[in-house]
Coordinates of C-alpha atoms in Angstrom, one line a residue:
M6 CA -0.5 -14.9 26.4
A7 CA 0.6 -17.8 28.3
A8 CA -2.6 -17.9 30.6
G9 CA -4.7 -17.6 27.2
R10 CA -3.0 -20.8 25.8
T11 CA -3.5 -22.4 29.0
R12 CA -7.1 -21.9 29.0
V13 CA -7.4 -23.0 25.3
I14 CA -5.6 -26.3 26.1
A15 CA -8.0 -26.7 29.2
V16 CA -11.2 -26.0 26.8
A17 CA -9.7 -28.8 24.0
A18 CA -9.4 -31.0 26.8
A19 CA -12.8 -30.7 28.1
G20 CA -14.0 -30.8 24.6
V21 CA -12.4 -34.0 23.7
A22 CA -13.5 -35.8 27.1
L23 CA -17.0 -34.3 26.6
G24 CA -17.1 -35.9 23.0
V25 CA -15.7 -39.5 24.2
S26 CA -18.3 -39.3 27.0
A27 CA -21.4 -38.4 24.7
I28 CA -20.0 -41.6 22.7
V29 CA -19.7 -43.9 25.3
A30 CA -22.7 -42.9 27.0
T31 CA -25.1 -43.1 23.7
W32 CA -23.6 -46.0 22.1
P33 CA -25.8 -48.6 24.0
V34 CA -29.0 -46.3 22.9
A35 CA -27.8 -45.2 19.4
P36 CA -30.7 -45.1 17.0
Y37 CA -28.4 -45.7 14.2
P38 CA -25.8 -48.9 13.5
G39 CA -22.3 -48.3 15.4
W40 CA -20.6 -47.7 11.8
V41 CA -22.9 -44.9 11.2
W42 CA -23.3 -43.5 14.8
L43 CA -19.6 -43.1 15.1
P44 CA -19.0 -41.0 12.0
I45 CA -22.0 -38.7 13.3
Q46 CA -20.2 -38.0 16.9
L47 CA -16.8 -37.3 15.2
P48 CA -17.7 -33.8 13.9
G49 CA -17.7 -32.3 17.7
I50 CA -14.3 -33.5 18.9
S51 CA -12.7 -32.6 15.2
F52 CA -14.3 -29.1 15.7
I53 CA -13.1 -28.5 19.1
V54 CA -9.4 -29.8 18.4
S55 CA -8.9 -27.8 15.3
G56 CA -10.7 -24.5 16.8
A57 CA -8.2 -25.1 19.7
V58 CA -5.2 -25.1 17.0
L59 CA -6.4 -22.3 15.2
R60 CA -7.0 -20.2 18.7
W61 CA -3.3 -21.3 19.5
H62 CA -1.9 -19.7 16.6
R63 CA -4.2 -17.0 16.3
P64 CA -5.7 -15.7 19.3
A65 CA -6.8 -12.4 17.7
N66 CA -9.2 -14.2 15.1
R67 CA -12.5 -15.8 16.0
I68 CA -12.5 -18.2 13.9
G69 CA -11.0 -21.0 16.0
L70 CA -13.6 -19.8 19.0
V71 CA -16.5 -20.2 16.9
M72 CA -15.3 -23.7 15.6
M73 CA -14.4 -24.5 19.3
V74 CA -18.3 -23.5 20.2
A75 CA -19.6 -25.6 17.1
G76 CA -17.9 -28.3 18.3
F77 CA -19.6 -28.3 21.9
A78 CA -23.0 -27.5 20.5
W79 CA -22.7 -30.5 17.9
Y80 CA -23.4 -32.7 21.0
V81 CA -26.4 -30.8 22.3
G82 CA -28.3 -33.2 20.3
D83 CA -27.0 -36.2 22.0
L84 CA -29.2 -34.9 25.1
Q85 CA -32.6 -36.3 23.1
L86 CA -31.3 -39.8 24.0
S87 CA -31.8 -38.8 27.7
P88 CA -34.9 -40.2 29.7
A89 CA -35.3 -37.0 31.4
P90 CA -37.9 -34.5 29.8
A91 CA -36.1 -31.4 30.6
L92 CA -32.7 -32.7 29.1
F93 CA -34.5 -34.1 26.1
A94 CA -36.2 -30.7 25.5
I95 CA -33.2 -28.8 25.6
G96 CA -31.7 -31.0 22.9
F97 CA -34.5 -30.9 20.9
C98 CA -34.9 -27.4 21.0
L99 CA -31.1 -26.5 20.2
F100 CA -30.5 -29.5 17.8
H101 CA -29.6 -27.2 14.9
V102 CA -27.5 -24.7 16.8
N103 CA -24.4 -26.4 15.3
Y104 CA -25.9 -25.4 12.0
A105 CA -26.0 -22.1 13.1
A106 CA -22.8 -21.8 14.3
L107 CA -21.4 -23.5 11.0
G108 CA -23.0 -20.6 9.0
H109 CA -21.3 -17.9 11.6
L110 CA -18.1 -19.6 10.7
V111 CA -18.9 -19.2 7.3
L112 CA -19.4 -15.7 7.4
L113 CA -16.1 -15.1 9.4
L114 CA -13.8 -16.6 7.3
P115 CA -11.1 -15.3 6.3
T116 CA -10.5 -12.4 8.4
G117 CA -12.2 -13.4 11.6
T118 CA -15.1 -11.0 11.4
L119 CA -18.5 -9.8 10.2
R120 CA -18.1 -7.4 7.7
S121 CA -21.6 -5.7 7.3
R122 CA -24.6 -5.1 9.2
Y123 CA -26.3 -7.6 6.7
E124 CA -23.7 -10.1 7.9
R125 CA -24.3 -9.6 11.6
G126 CA -28.0 -9.7 10.9
L127 CA -28.1 -13.0 9.3
V128 CA -25.9 -14.6 11.9
T129 CA -28.5 -13.2 14.5
L130 CA -31.2 -14.7 12.7
L131 CA -29.1 -18.1 12.2
Y132 CA -28.9 -18.4 16.1
A133 CA -32.4 -17.0 17.1
A134 CA -34.3 -19.2 14.3
V135 CA -32.9 -22.5 16.1
P136 CA -35.4 -22.0 19.1
I137 CA -37.9 -20.1 17.3
T138 CA -38.6 -22.8 15.1
Q139 CA -38.3 -25.5 17.7
V140 CA -39.9 -24.6 21.0
P141 CA -43.2 -24.4 19.0
R142 CA -42.9 -28.2 17.4
L143 CA -41.8 -29.4 21.1
I144 CA -45.1 -28.0 22.2
V145 CA -47.2 -29.2 19.6
E146 CA -45.6 -32.3 18.8
Y147 CA -45.2 -33.4 22.4
P148 CA -44.0 -35.8 22.9
P149 CA -41.7 -34.9 19.4
V150 CA -39.8 -37.3 17.3
P151 CA -36.0 -36.3 18.2
Q152 CA -34.7 -34.3 15.0
G153 CA -32.8 -36.5 12.8
W154 CA -33.4 -40.0 14.3
G155 CA -35.7 -42.8 15.4
E156 CA -38.8 -43.4 13.6
P157 CA -40.9 -41.1 11.4
G158 CA -43.9 -40.4 14.1
R159 CA -45.9 -37.4 14.6
V160 CA -44.7 -34.4 12.8
S161 CA -46.7 -31.3 12.5
W162 CA -47.0 -28.5 9.6
L163 CA -44.4 -26.4 11.6
A164 CA -41.6 -28.9 11.1
A165 CA -42.0 -27.8 7.3
V166 CA -41.6 -24.2 8.4
G167 CA -38.3 -25.0 10.2
S168 CA -37.3 -26.6 7.2
A169 CA -38.1 -23.9 4.8
A170 CA -36.4 -21.1 7.1
M171 CA -33.4 -23.5 7.4
L172 CA -33.3 -23.6 3.4
T173 CA -34.0 -20.0 3.2
L174 CA -31.0 -19.2 5.7
T175 CA -28.6 -21.5 3.4
L176 CA -29.6 -19.8 0.6
L177 CA -28.6 -16.4 1.7
T178 CA -25.4 -17.7 3.3
V179 CA -24.0 -19.4 0.1
P180 CA -23.9 -16.2 -2.2
L181 CA -21.8 -14.6 0.6
L182 CA -19.4 -17.6 0.5
V183 CA -19.4 -17.2 -3.2
R184 CA -18.5 -13.5 -3.1
R185 CA -15.5 -14.0 -0.4
W186 CA -14.0 -16.6 -3.0
T187 CA -14.3 -14.2 -5.9
A188 CA -12.6 -11.2 -4.0
A189 CA -10.2 -13.4 -1.9
G190 CA -6.4 -13.0 -3.2
P191 CA -4.4 -16.2 -4.1
L192 CA -3.1 -16.5 -0.6
V193 CA -6.3 -16.5 1.2
R194 CA -7.6 -19.2 -1.7
R195 CA -4.7 -21.2 -1.0
E196 CA -5.2 -21.2 2.4
Y197 CA -9.4 -21.4 2.7
A198 CA -10.0 -23.0 -0.6
P199 CA -10.5 -26.7 0.9
V200 CA -13.0 -25.3 3.8
W201 CA -14.7 -23.4 1.2
M202 CA -15.1 -26.1 -1.2
T203 CA -15.9 -28.5 1.6
M204 CA -18.8 -25.8 3.2
L205 CA -20.5 -25.5 -0.5
V206 CA -20.6 -29.3 -0.6
T207 CA -22.0 -29.6 2.9
A208 CA -24.5 -26.7 2.1
G209 CA -25.8 -28.6 -0.7
V210 CA -26.2 -31.8 1.1
V211 CA -28.2 -29.5 3.9
M212 CA -30.6 -28.3 1.2
I213 CA -31.2 -31.7 -0.1
Y214 CA -31.9 -33.1 3.2
V215 CA -34.1 -30.3 3.9
V216 CA -36.1 -30.9 0.5
T217 CA -36.2 -34.6 1.2
A218 CA -37.7 -33.6 4.7
V219 CA -40.4 -31.3 3.3
L220 CA -41.1 -34.4 1.0
H221 CA -41.6 -36.9 3.1
V222 CA -38.9 -39.3 1.8
P223 CA -38.3 -42.5 3.2
D224 CA -36.5 -42.7 6.3
E225 CA -33.5 -44.6 5.3
V226 CA -32.6 -41.8 2.5
A227 CA -32.7 -39.3 5.3
R228 CA -30.6 -41.1 7.7
Y229 CA -27.8 -41.3 4.9
L230 CA -28.1 -37.7 3.9
F231 CA -27.6 -36.8 7.6
L232 CA -24.8 -39.3 7.4
L233 CA -23.3 -37.5 4.6
Y234 CA -23.8 -34.0 6.5
A235 CA -21.9 -35.4 9.4
L236 CA -19.3 -36.6 7.5
G237 CA -18.9 -32.9 5.8
M238 CA -18.9 -31.3 9.3
A239 CA -16.2 -33.8 10.0
V240 CA -14.2 -32.7 7.1
I241 CA -14.2 -29.0 7.6
P242 CA -12.0 -28.9 10.4
A243 CA -9.7 -31.2 8.7
S244 CA -10.0 -28.9 5.6
L245 CA -9.3 -25.7 7.4
A246 CA -6.2 -27.8 8.9
A247 CA -4.9 -28.5 5.3
G248 CA -5.2 -25.4 4.0
L249 CA -3.2 -24.2 7.3
L250 CA -0.6 -26.9 6.4
R251 CA -0.2 -25.3 2.9
V252 CA 0.5 -22.1 4.3
W253 CA 3.2 -23.8 6.2
L254 CA 4.4 -25.5 3.4
S255 CA 4.6 -22.1 1.5
R256 CA 7.3 -20.9 4.1
I257 CA 9.5 -23.6 2.3
K258 CA 9.5 -21.2 -0.6
V259 CA 11.8 -19.1 1.3
A260 CA 14.4 -21.5 0.7
D261 CA 13.5 -20.8 -3.1
L262 CA 13.5 -17.2 -2.5
V263 CA 16.8 -17.3 -1.0
V264 CA 18.3 -19.1 -4.2
R265 CA 16.5 -17.0 -6.6
L266 CA 17.7 -13.6 -5.1
Q267 CA 21.4 -15.1 -5.3
R268 CA 21.2 -14.4 -9.2
G269 CA 21.4 -10.8 -8.8
A270 CA 20.0 -7.8 -7.0
D271 CA 17.8 -6.3 -9.8
P272 CA 14.6 -4.8 -8.2
G273 CA 12.3 -6.2 -10.6
E274 CA 13.7 -10.0 -10.0
V275 CA 13.4 -9.0 -6.3
R276 CA 10.1 -8.1 -6.5
A277 CA 9.0 -11.3 -8.6
A278 CA 10.7 -13.4 -6.1
M279 CA 8.9 -11.9 -3.2
A280 CA 5.6 -12.2 -4.6
D281 CA 6.1 -15.7 -5.6
A282 CA 6.8 -16.5 -1.8
L283 CA 3.8 -14.5 -0.4
S284 CA 1.5 -15.3 -3.0
D285 CA 0.6 -11.8 -4.0
P286 CA 1.2 -11.0 -7.6
A287 CA 0.3 -7.4 -7.0
L288 CA 3.1 -6.9 -4.8
R289 CA 4.8 -3.6 -5.0
I290 CA 8.3 -2.5 -3.7
L291 CA 8.9 1.0 -3.1
F292 CA 12.6 1.8 -2.0
A293 CA 13.2 4.5 0.6
R294 CA 15.1 7.2 -1.4
T295 CA 19.0 7.8 -0.1
D296 CA 18.8 11.4 -0.8
G297 CA 15.9 12.6 1.1
P298 CA 12.2 11.7 2.3
G299 CA 10.0 9.8 0.2
Y300 CA 10.0 6.3 -2.0
V301 CA 11.1 5.8 -5.4
D302 CA 9.9 2.4 -7.5
E303 CA 11.8 -0.5 -9.1
D304 CA 12.6 1.9 -12.1
G305 CA 13.5 4.6 -9.9
A306 CA 10.9 6.9 -10.6
P307 CA 9.5 8.8 -7.6
A308 CA 6.2 7.1 -5.9
N309 CA 3.3 9.1 -5.4
E310 CA 0.1 9.0 -3.0
D311 CA -1.6 6.5 -5.5
D312 CA 1.8 3.8 -5.3
I313 CA 1.4 3.4 -1.6
A314 CA -2.3 3.1 -1.1
G315 CA -3.3 -0.3 0.3
A316 CA -2.0 -2.5 2.9
R317 CA 1.4 -1.6 3.9
T318 CA 4.6 -3.0 5.5
L319 CA 7.9 -1.2 6.2
V320 CA 11.1 -3.1 6.0
R321 CA 13.3 -1.7 8.6
P322 CA 15.8 -4.4 9.2
R323 CA 17.9 -1.7 11.0
E324 CA 16.9 1.9 12.4
E325 CA 16.8 3.1 9.0
V326 CA 13.8 2.3 6.7
L327 CA 14.7 0.1 3.7
A328 CA 11.6 -0.4 1.7
L329 CA 8.0 -0.3 1.9
L330 CA 6.0 -3.0 0.6
V331 CA 2.7 -2.5 -0.8
H332 CA 0.2 -5.7 -0.8
D333 CA -3.0 -7.3 -0.2
P334 CA -4.5 -7.1 2.9
A335 CA -4.4 -10.8 3.4
V336 CA -0.7 -11.1 3.8
N337 CA -1.2 -9.6 7.2
E338 CA -2.8 -12.8 8.2
H339 CA 0.6 -14.6 8.0
P340 CA 3.3 -12.3 9.9
R341 CA 5.7 -15.3 10.5
L342 CA 5.8 -15.9 6.9
V343 CA 6.2 -12.2 6.2
Q344 CA 8.9 -12.1 8.7
A345 CA 10.7 -14.9 7.3
V346 CA 10.5 -13.5 3.6
L347 CA 11.8 -10.2 4.8
A348 CA 14.6 -11.7 6.8
A349 CA 15.7 -14.0 3.7
A350 CA 15.5 -11.1 1.3
A351 CA 16.8 -8.1 3.4
L352 CA 20.5 -8.3 1.6
A353 CA 18.6 -8.5 -1.7
L354 CA 16.2 -5.4 -0.9
D355 CA 19.6 -3.4 0.3
N356 CA 21.3 -4.0 -2.8
A357 CA 18.1 -3.7 -5.0
R358 CA 17.7 -0.4 -3.2
L359 CA 21.1 0.9 -4.1
L360 CA 20.6 0.0 -7.9
A361 CA 17.3 1.9 -7.6
A362 CA 18.9 4.8 -6.3
Q363 CA 21.5 4.8 -9.3
R364 CA 18.4 4.5 -11.4
T365 CA 16.7 7.6 -9.6
Q366 CA 20.0 9.4 -10.4
L367 CA 20.0 8.4 -13.9
L368 CA 17.0 9.8 -14.5
E369 CA 17.4 13.1 -12.9
L370 CA 20.7 13.4 -14.5
R371 CA 18.9 13.0 -17.8
A372 CA 16.0 14.9 -16.6
S373 CA 18.9 17.6 -15.8
R374 CA 20.7 17.7 -19.1
A375 CA 17.4 18.1 -21.1
R376 CA 16.3 21.0 -19.0
L377 CA 19.7 22.3 -19.3
V378 CA 19.5 22.0 -23.2
V379 CA 16.3 23.7 -23.1
A380 CA 17.4 26.6 -20.7
A381 CA 20.2 27.0 -23.3
D382 CA 17.7 26.8 -26.4
Q383 CA 15.6 29.4 -24.6
E384 CA 18.6 31.8 -23.9
R385 CA 19.8 31.7 -27.3
R386 CA 16.3 32.5 -28.7
R387 CA 16.4 35.2 -26.0
I388 CA 19.5 36.8 -27.3
Q389 CA 18.7 36.8 -30.6
R390 CA 15.1 38.3 -29.9
D391 CA 17.2 41.0 -27.9
L392 CA 19.3 41.5 -30.6
H393 CA 16.7 41.8 -33.5
D394 CA 14.4 44.2 -31.6
G395 CA 17.3 46.3 -30.0
A396 CA 20.5 46.4 -31.5
Q397 CA 19.4 45.6 -35.3
H398 CA 16.3 47.8 -35.3
K399 CA 18.6 50.8 -33.9
L400 CA 21.4 50.0 -36.3
L401 CA 18.9 50.1 -39.4
V402 CA 17.6 53.6 -38.1
T403 CA 21.2 54.5 -37.7
A404 CA 21.7 53.4 -41.5
I405 CA 18.8 55.5 -42.2
H406 CA 19.8 58.8 -40.8
L407 CA 23.4 58.1 -42.5
D408 CA 21.8 57.8 -45.8
R409 CA 19.9 61.1 -45.4
A410 CA 22.8 63.1 -44.2
R411 CA 24.7 62.0 -47.2
S412 CA 21.7 63.0 -49.6
N413 CA 20.7 65.9 -47.8
P414 CA 24.0 68.1 -46.8
Q415 CA 21.6 70.9 -45.3
A416 CA 20.2 68.5 -42.7
A417 CA 23.3 66.4 -42.3
D418 CA 24.2 67.9 -38.4
G419 CA 20.6 66.4 -37.4
H420 CA 20.9 63.3 -39.0
L421 CA 23.9 62.8 -37.7
D422 CA 23.1 63.5 -34.1
K423 CA 20.4 60.9 -34.0
A424 CA 22.8 57.8 -35.3
I425 CA 25.2 59.1 -33.1
V426 CA 22.4 58.6 -30.0
Q427 CA 21.4 55.3 -31.8
V428 CA 24.9 54.0 -31.8
Q429 CA 25.6 55.1 -28.3
E430 CA 22.1 53.0 -27.3
V431 CA 23.3 50.4 -29.3
L432 CA 26.4 49.8 -27.4
G433 CA 24.9 50.3 -24.2
E434 CA 22.6 47.3 -25.1
L435 CA 25.5 45.0 -26.4
R436 CA 27.6 46.0 -23.2
A437 CA 24.4 44.9 -21.0
L438 CA 24.0 41.9 -23.2
A439 CA 27.6 40.9 -23.1
E440 CA 27.5 41.4 -19.1
G441 CA 24.6 39.2 -18.5
I442 CA 26.3 36.3 -20.4
H443 CA 29.4 36.8 -18.7
P444 CA 30.3 40.3 -17.1
P445 CA 34.0 41.1 -17.9
V446 CA 34.2 42.3 -13.9
L447 CA 33.9 38.6 -13.0
S448 CA 36.8 37.3 -15.0
E449 CA 39.1 40.7 -14.1
Q450 CA 38.2 41.2 -10.7
G451 CA 36.7 37.8 -9.3
L452 CA 33.3 36.8 -7.6
Q453 CA 33.4 39.5 -4.8
A454 CA 33.1 42.6 -7.4
A455 CA 30.5 41.0 -9.5
A456 CA 28.2 40.2 -6.5
D457 CA 29.2 43.9 -5.7
V458 CA 27.5 45.0 -9.2
L459 CA 24.7 42.9 -8.7
A460 CA 23.8 44.0 -5.4
E461 CA 24.5 48.0 -6.5
R462 CA 21.6 47.3 -9.4
A463 CA 19.0 45.8 -6.6
P464 CA 15.6 47.1 -6.4
L465 CA 16.4 46.5 -2.3
P466 CA 19.1 46.4 0.4
V467 CA 21.5 43.6 -0.5
T468 CA 24.3 42.6 1.8
V469 CA 27.2 41.0 0.1
R470 CA 29.8 39.3 2.4
I471 CA 32.3 37.5 -0.1
P472 CA 36.1 37.2 0.7
G473 CA 38.1 38.7 -1.9
R474 CA 40.0 35.5 -3.0
R475 CA 39.8 33.7 -6.2
W476 CA 38.4 30.5 -7.2
P477 CA 38.4 28.6 -10.6
Q478 CA 37.0 30.1 -13.5
H479 CA 33.9 27.7 -14.0
I480 CA 33.2 27.8 -10.3
E481 CA 33.0 31.7 -10.1
R482 CA 30.6 31.3 -13.3
A483 CA 28.4 29.2 -11.6
A484 CA 28.3 31.0 -8.7
Y485 CA 27.7 34.2 -10.2
F486 CA 24.6 32.5 -12.1
V487 CA 23.4 31.0 -9.0
I488 CA 23.6 34.5 -7.0
A489 CA 22.0 36.3 -9.9
E490 CA 19.2 34.0 -10.7
A491 CA 18.6 33.6 -6.8
L492 CA 18.4 37.4 -6.6
S493 CA 15.8 37.9 -9.4
N494 CA 13.7 35.1 -7.9
V495 CA 13.5 37.4 -4.8
Y496 CA 13.0 40.4 -6.6
K497 CA 10.3 38.8 -8.5
H498 CA 8.2 36.3 -6.0
A499 CA 9.8 36.7 -2.6
G500 CA 7.9 40.0 -1.4
A501 CA 11.2 40.7 0.5
T502 CA 12.5 44.0 1.9
Q503 CA 16.0 43.0 2.2
A504 CA 18.7 40.0 1.3
A505 CA 22.0 39.1 1.9
V506 CA 24.8 37.2 0.0
R507 CA 27.6 35.1 1.8
A508 CA 30.3 33.1 0.6
D509 CA 33.2 31.2 2.2
Q510 CA 35.7 28.4 1.9
G511 CA 34.5 24.8 2.9
D512 CA 35.9 21.7 2.9
G513 CA 38.6 20.5 0.5
G514 CA 38.4 24.1 -0.9
A515 CA 35.0 24.2 -2.1
L516 CA 33.1 27.3 -2.4
R517 CA 30.4 27.5 -0.5
L518 CA 27.1 30.0 -1.2
E519 CA 24.0 31.2 1.1
I520 CA 21.5 33.6 -0.3
T521 CA 19.1 34.5 2.3
D522 CA 16.0 37.3 2.2
D523 CA 13.0 38.0 4.8
G524 CA 10.3 37.3 2.2
T525 CA 7.3 34.9 2.0
G526 CA 9.0 31.7 2.2
G527 CA 7.4 28.8 0.5
A528 CA 9.9 28.2 -2.4
T529 CA 11.0 24.9 -3.9
T530 CA 12.5 23.3 -6.5
E531 CA 9.4 22.2 -7.8
A532 CA 7.6 25.3 -8.0
G533 CA 9.3 27.4 -10.7
R534 CA 12.0 27.5 -13.3
G535 CA 14.5 29.8 -11.6
L536 CA 15.5 27.2 -8.6
R537 CA 15.1 24.3 -10.6
G538 CA 17.6 25.8 -13.1
I539 CA 20.0 26.4 -10.3
E540 CA 19.7 23.0 -9.1
D541 CA 20.6 21.8 -12.7
R542 CA 23.3 23.8 -13.0
V543 CA 25.0 23.2 -9.5
A544 CA 24.3 19.3 -10.0
A545 CA 26.1 19.7 -13.3
L546 CA 29.5 20.7 -11.5
G547 CA 28.7 17.9 -8.7
G548 CA 27.5 20.6 -6.2
V549 CA 24.8 20.2 -3.9
L550 CA 21.3 23.0 -3.5
C551 CA 19.6 22.9 -0.2
V552 CA 16.6 24.9 0.1
H553 CA 15.0 26.2 3.3
S554 CA 12.2 28.0 3.1
P555 CA 9.4 27.7 5.5
P556 CA 6.3 29.9 5.0
R557 CA 6.3 33.5 6.0
Q558 CA 9.9 32.8 7.7
G559 CA 11.7 33.8 4.7
T560 CA 14.2 31.4 2.2
R561 CA 17.6 30.3 2.7
I562 CA 19.2 29.0 -0.5
S563 CA 22.6 27.0 0.4
V564 CA 25.1 26.0 -2.2
E565 CA 28.3 24.0 -2.0
L566 CA 30.3 23.9 -5.0
P567 CA 33.5 21.7 -5.5
C568 CA 36.7 23.2 -6.7
E569 CA 38.5 20.1 -7.5

């Protein structure tokens, strides 16, 4: 890095020395008055110095390098004032190379790279057109009139061809410049707007100059147009420096950002303040979840793949990821500004993350309550359906048999036997229904006995290891629900050959449950209602549910229920 900056300083110093030497050497033989000649000579120094400054601050961006090339190329035309034929030929043939470098610079803005084959081809044509159009003129018109200087003299038809080629390439470049402006974000426009506007004006002057050259307007008019072109070229580096200055001044907004963030930690306000500081209205802030992997937006809603699409910057003031900024790619061009904004907003982002986490928990609590209400309604409908289709129907049949027994004494024994069978079936169904709602063994003997009953009725081997102690009734009911629902999922979906249920006492007297199986795995709380229902029931009691279910490696469901 130090060696590179040393080279930049050396090249800039050499460029300034070249510019000063060119002014001193050409001053006695200059074809224009001093007040015209000096402005014509200044663009080269301006380009070299401004390019060196940009190269110093952004060594990875090629814009500074091309600006320095344009500055050195500006003085190639001065060789036309040399009495040596070889030097004159070089100056004549490469007189327009600075214009080609300017077109190259236009297409590099703002990223410093050419984006397509079309742009690379256009830049190649810009540089190639210079010798291709000038060398034939040197041969045909020899000794030719210096480009842009002196008296009209002899000019061949090749001059019009060169002018037409320059006009065509200019017309091909201008739409790309306009497209860059319309596609740029606010930060890029603020930095490069003066440059682009100056380049458009300069391109207009060039086109007018070319048209006047083709139409053979008076030489005095052509000279003034050339002076305007030189002044425009001198303003371009200054315009770029002004854009950089405006970006530097934008860092002052960091102080305003600190003041705004002191007003509160609302995620929306934090996002708006950072968007203003970075000049990116579309900036999005996604906060890292506090309860697991993933991100949530400022409203607490989980972020999806579309939310994190685009240029991203991780906010990691410590080892832990705090947030993720999704922003305009142009923001990456200003790392110091981004670092300053993130440093100023770190505490506010931390507080906003906690608020977003609270909103996430609130959203999940509301969703959980809604699911519990829906589940309760579905359970009531199931009980109503079971009573209607089972017990009610059989009681109706029992009533019919009793009525027939009363009306036909001879067949009363048969009808009474059938009525007794129906009553016994109704009693069995009611007993099973009552046990499904709340098994008596759970209240009378505790969780261990209730889990043993579930294991005995299971269609596959289930090992139960639960201590014989008692827990609070609401905790035992919740634990029984977890075991029953988890085993039901094993029977229906896991394809397991065996399962196990374990329970012990955790910290603070909490009940810890673990239900495992050797099935296909792949279970998640998002996949079906069973695990989601378990999660809602556990969360309602302040408990924690963890599901570990790698594919083809079985499932382990861990639950901790506080007993306070």
